[in-house]
């Protein structure tokens, strides 16, 4: 007899309990199996259960991989990602340091944007001799 959610609820529960192979996980996340194994070895992904010696991943492993990829795209190193996954007191210091680093990079990128925007419009043969360029540089 189906539970309180009926047959649909039972089917959803079964889907959550389905374990997938590393090949399937690689396919749905777009991450090579070698990267998944590497992340496991370095503690970024929990070790999966095994069936007949094969890794079997729960559906939430795909979500964790998505988070890992987004963290990498955001510029976090593997060490920082490991810290990011720890409990609140441990990760907070890393996050605060990373925010400071990102804010500095944003300032640097803004300066680069200003420089390049000016350089593309500048009529000076030698950009370093341009008074406006020199003024911008002095202001940084």
PDB file of C-alpha atoms in Angstrom:
ATOM      1  CA  UNK A   1       0.000   0.000   0.000  1.00  0.00           C
ATOM      2  CA  UNK A   2       1.440   3.416  -0.968  1.00  0.00           C
ATOM      3  CA  UNK A   3       2.451   5.884   1.749  1.00  0.00           C
ATOM      4  CA  UNK A   4       0.749   9.206   2.522  1.00  0.00           C
ATOM      5  CA  UNK A   5       2.052  10.755  -0.714  1.00  0.00           C
ATOM      6  CA  UNK A   6       0.681   7.922  -2.828  1.00  0.00           C
ATOM      7  CA  UNK A   7       2.506   6.263  -5.708  1.00  0.00           C
ATOM      8  CA  UNK A   8       4.118   9.539  -6.828  1.00  0.00           C
ATOM      9  CA  UNK A   9       5.720  10.080  -3.410  1.00  0.00           C
ATOM     10  CA  UNK A  10       7.000   6.519  -3.359  1.00  0.00           C
ATOM     11  CA  UNK A  11       8.507   6.948  -6.848  1.00  0.00           C
ATOM     12  CA  UNK A  12      10.275  10.177  -5.794  1.00  0.00           C
ATOM     13  CA  UNK A  13      11.694   8.404  -2.726  1.00  0.00           C
ATOM     14  CA  UNK A  14      13.007   5.576  -4.927  1.00  0.00           C
ATOM     15  CA  UNK A  15      14.670   8.113  -7.289  1.00  0.00           C
ATOM     16  CA  UNK A  16      16.470   9.739  -4.337  1.00  0.00           C
ATOM     17  CA  UNK A  17      17.848   6.351  -3.312  1.00  0.00           C
ATOM     18  CA  UNK A  18      19.094   5.433  -6.799  1.00  0.00           C
ATOM     19  CA  UNK A  19      22.880   5.374  -6.941  1.00  0.00           C
ATOM     20  CA  UNK A  20      24.683   6.156 -10.175  1.00  0.00           C
ATOM     21  CA  UNK A  21      27.989   5.066 -11.596  1.00  0.00           C
ATOM     22  CA  UNK A  22      30.886   7.454 -11.985  1.00  0.00           C
ATOM     23  CA  UNK A  23      30.302   7.392 -15.741  1.00  0.00           C
ATOM     24  CA  UNK A  24      26.711   8.531 -15.322  1.00  0.00           C
ATOM     25  CA  UNK A  25      27.725  11.208 -12.810  1.00  0.00           C
ATOM     26  CA  UNK A  26      30.401  12.444 -15.225  1.00  0.00           C
ATOM     27  CA  UNK A  27      27.854  12.511 -18.029  1.00  0.00           C
ATOM     28  CA  UNK A  28      25.214  14.523 -16.176  1.00  0.00           C
ATOM     29  CA  UNK A  29      27.687  17.014 -14.667  1.00  0.00           C
ATOM     30  CA  UNK A  30      30.003  17.418 -17.653  1.00  0.00           C
ATOM     31  CA  UNK A  31      32.991  16.693 -15.407  1.00  0.00           C
ATOM     32  CA  UNK A  32      35.406  13.917 -16.413  1.00  0.00           C
ATOM     33  CA  UNK A  33      35.485  10.840 -14.192  1.00  0.00           C
ATOM     34  CA  UNK A  34      39.187  11.490 -13.582  1.00  0.00           C
ATOM     35  CA  UNK A  35      38.343  14.880 -12.016  1.00  0.00           C
ATOM     36  CA  UNK A  36      35.669  13.272  -9.851  1.00  0.00           C
ATOM     37  CA  UNK A  37      38.175  10.676  -8.591  1.00  0.00           C
ATOM     38  CA  UNK A  38      40.756  13.430  -8.014  1.00  0.00           C
ATOM     39  CA  UNK A  39      38.265  15.452  -5.942  1.00  0.00           C
ATOM     40  CA  UNK A  40      37.470  12.337  -3.898  1.00  0.00           C
ATOM     41  CA  UNK A  41      41.157  11.653  -3.193  1.00  0.00           C
ATOM     42  CA  UNK A  42      41.612  15.227  -2.008  1.00  0.00           C
ATOM     43  CA  UNK A  43      38.559  15.233   0.238  1.00  0.00           C
ATOM     44  CA  UNK A  44      36.426  17.572  -1.853  1.00  0.00           C
ATOM     45  CA  UNK A  45      33.816  14.900  -2.498  1.00  0.00           C
ATOM     46  CA  UNK A  46      32.756  12.321   0.049  1.00  0.00           C
ATOM     47  CA  UNK A  47      33.783   8.750  -0.720  1.00  0.00           C
ATOM     48  CA  UNK A  48      30.888   7.004  -2.452  1.00  0.00           C
ATOM     49  CA  UNK A  49      29.389   3.662  -1.556  1.00  0.00           C
ATOM     50  CA  UNK A  50      30.575   0.717  -3.592  1.00  0.00           C
ATOM     51  CA  UNK A  51      28.633  -2.057  -5.254  1.00  0.00           C
ATOM     52  CA  UNK A  52      30.720  -4.938  -6.566  1.00  0.00           C
ATOM     53  CA  UNK A  53      33.758  -2.665  -6.329  1.00  0.00           C
ATOM     54  CA  UNK A  54      32.185   0.114  -8.424  1.00  0.00           C
ATOM     55  CA  UNK A  55      31.605   3.594  -7.075  1.00  0.00           C
ATOM     56  CA  UNK A  56      27.909   4.409  -6.667  1.00  0.00           C
ATOM     57  CA  UNK A  57      26.930   8.021  -6.121  1.00  0.00           C
ATOM     58  CA  UNK A  58      23.761   9.459  -4.631  1.00  0.00           C
ATOM     59  CA  UNK A  59      21.920  12.138  -6.644  1.00  0.00           C
ATOM     60  CA  UNK A  60      23.204  14.864  -4.314  1.00  0.00           C
ATOM     61  CA  UNK A  61      26.743  14.182  -5.590  1.00  0.00           C
ATOM     62  CA  UNK A  62      25.790  16.022  -8.799  1.00  0.00           C
ATOM     63  CA  UNK A  63      24.788  19.074  -6.750  1.00  0.00           C
ATOM     64  CA  UNK A  64      28.080  19.017  -4.858  1.00  0.00           C
ATOM     65  CA  UNK A  65      30.003  18.813  -8.146  1.00  0.00           C
ATOM     66  CA  UNK A  66      28.046  21.814  -9.449  1.00  0.00           C
ATOM     67  CA  UNK A  67      29.063  23.755  -6.333  1.00  0.00           C
ATOM     68  CA  UNK A  68      32.709  22.678  -6.763  1.00  0.00           C
ATOM     69  CA  UNK A  69      32.752  23.868 -10.374  1.00  0.00           C
ATOM     70  CA  UNK A  70      31.147  27.200  -9.464  1.00  0.00           C
ATOM     71  CA  UNK A  71      33.717  27.692  -6.705  1.00  0.00           C
ATOM     72  CA  UNK A  72      36.534  26.999  -9.165  1.00  0.00           C
ATOM     73  CA  UNK A  73      35.021  29.407 -11.686  1.00  0.00           C
ATOM     74  CA  UNK A  74      34.829  32.016  -8.920  1.00  0.00           C
ATOM     75  CA  UNK A  75      38.587  31.659  -8.432  1.00  0.00           C
ATOM     76  CA  UNK A  76      38.757  29.484  -5.320  1.00  0.00           C
ATOM     77  CA  UNK A  77      41.686  27.094  -5.134  1.00  0.00           C
ATOM     78  CA  UNK A  78      41.153  23.453  -4.179  1.00  0.00           C
ATOM     79  CA  UNK A  79      42.482  24.208  -0.694  1.00  0.00           C
ATOM     80  CA  UNK A  80      39.995  27.074  -0.363  1.00  0.00           C
ATOM     81  CA  UNK A  81      37.163  24.897  -1.628  1.00  0.00           C
ATOM     82  CA  UNK A  82      38.031  22.295   1.017  1.00  0.00           C
ATOM     83  CA  UNK A  83      37.898  25.043   3.677  1.00  0.00           C
ATOM     84  CA  UNK A  84      34.638  26.312   2.184  1.00  0.00           C
ATOM     85  CA  UNK A  85      33.063  22.927   2.847  1.00  0.00           C
ATOM     86  CA  UNK A  86      34.126  22.807   6.497  1.00  0.00           C
ATOM     87  CA  UNK A  87      32.054  23.953   9.424  1.00  0.00           C
ATOM     88  CA  UNK A  88      31.266  27.645   9.900  1.00  0.00           C
ATOM     89  CA  UNK A  89      34.165  28.770  12.162  1.00  0.00           C
ATOM     90  CA  UNK A  90      36.778  27.202   9.872  1.00  0.00           C
ATOM     91  CA  UNK A  91      35.402  28.488   6.610  1.00  0.00           C
ATOM     92  CA  UNK A  92      34.625  32.013   7.787  1.00  0.00           C
ATOM     93  CA  UNK A  93      38.280  33.121   7.947  1.00  0.00           C
ATOM     94  CA  UNK A  94      38.946  31.772   4.453  1.00  0.00           C
ATOM     95  CA  UNK A  95      35.822  33.449   3.087  1.00  0.00           C
ATOM     96  CA  UNK A  96      36.720  36.825   4.616  1.00  0.00           C
ATOM     97  CA  UNK A  97      40.239  36.600   3.177  1.00  0.00           C
ATOM     98  CA  UNK A  98      38.869  35.647  -0.238  1.00  0.00           C
ATOM     99  CA  UNK A  99      36.413  38.558  -0.208  1.00  0.00           C
ATOM    100  CA  UNK A 100      39.317  40.946   0.488  1.00  0.00           C
ATOM    101  CA  UNK A 101      41.318  39.383  -2.346  1.00  0.00           C
ATOM    102  CA  UNK A 102      38.374  39.634  -4.766  1.00  0.00           C
ATOM    103  CA  UNK A 103      37.735  43.264  -3.833  1.00  0.00           C
ATOM    104  CA  UNK A 104      41.374  44.087  -4.618  1.00  0.00           C
ATOM    105  CA  UNK A 105      41.137  42.245  -7.928  1.00  0.00           C
ATOM    106  CA  UNK A 106      38.009  44.272  -8.744  1.00  0.00           C
ATOM    107  CA  UNK A 107      39.952  47.504  -8.142  1.00  0.00           C
ATOM    108  CA  UNK A 108      42.815  46.215 -10.308  1.00  0.00           C
ATOM    109  CA  UNK A 109      40.393  45.218 -13.078  1.00  0.00           C
ATOM    110  CA  UNK A 110      38.720  48.616 -12.940  1.00  0.00           C
ATOM    111  CA  UNK A 111      42.119  50.284 -13.344  1.00  0.00           C
ATOM    112  CA  UNK A 112      42.940  48.000 -16.260  1.00  0.00           C
ATOM    113  CA  UNK A 113      39.585  48.842 -17.853  1.00  0.00           C
ATOM    114  CA  UNK A 114      40.223  52.578 -17.464  1.00  0.00           C
ATOM    115  CA  UNK A 115      43.710  52.237 -18.892  1.00  0.00           C
ATOM    116  CA  UNK A 116      42.625  50.209 -21.906  1.00  0.00           C
ATOM    117  CA  UNK A 117      39.579  52.376 -22.581  1.00  0.00           C
ATOM    118  CA  UNK A 118      41.789  55.450 -22.608  1.00  0.00           C
ATOM    119  CA  UNK A 119      44.518  53.751 -24.651  1.00  0.00           C
ATOM    120  CA  UNK A 120      42.122  52.778 -27.433  1.00  0.00           C
ATOM    121  CA  UNK A 121      41.001  56.426 -27.794  1.00  0.00           C
ATOM    122  CA  UNK A 122      44.350  58.112 -27.113  1.00  0.00           C
ATOM    123  CA  UNK A 123      46.039  59.917 -29.984  1.00  0.00           C
ATOM    124  CA  UNK A 124      49.500  59.890 -28.384  1.00  0.00           C
ATOM    125  CA  UNK A 125      52.053  57.780 -30.217  1.00  0.00           C
ATOM    126  CA  UNK A 126      53.532  56.657 -26.888  1.00  0.00           C
ATOM    127  CA  UNK A 127      50.801  56.044 -24.301  1.00  0.00           C
ATOM    128  CA  UNK A 128      53.258  56.530 -21.448  1.00  0.00           C
ATOM    129  CA  UNK A 129      53.798  60.142 -22.545  1.00  0.00           C
ATOM    130  CA  UNK A 130      50.067  60.904 -22.502  1.00  0.00           C
ATOM    131  CA  UNK A 131      49.297  63.418 -19.711  1.00  0.00           C
ATOM    132  CA  UNK A 132      45.857  61.948 -19.030  1.00  0.00           C
ATOM    133  CA  UNK A 133      47.303  58.442 -18.796  1.00  0.00           C
ATOM    134  CA  UNK A 134      50.012  59.667 -16.425  1.00  0.00           C
ATOM    135  CA  UNK A 135      47.391  61.448 -14.311  1.00  0.00           C
ATOM    136  CA  UNK A 136      45.325  58.247 -14.079  1.00  0.00           C
ATOM    137  CA  UNK A 137      48.377  56.215 -13.087  1.00  0.00           C
ATOM    138  CA  UNK A 138      49.336  58.745 -10.401  1.00  0.00           C
ATOM    139  CA  UNK A 139      45.813  58.549  -8.991  1.00  0.00           C
ATOM    140  CA  UNK A 140      46.018  54.792  -8.557  1.00  0.00           C
TER     141      UNK A 140
END
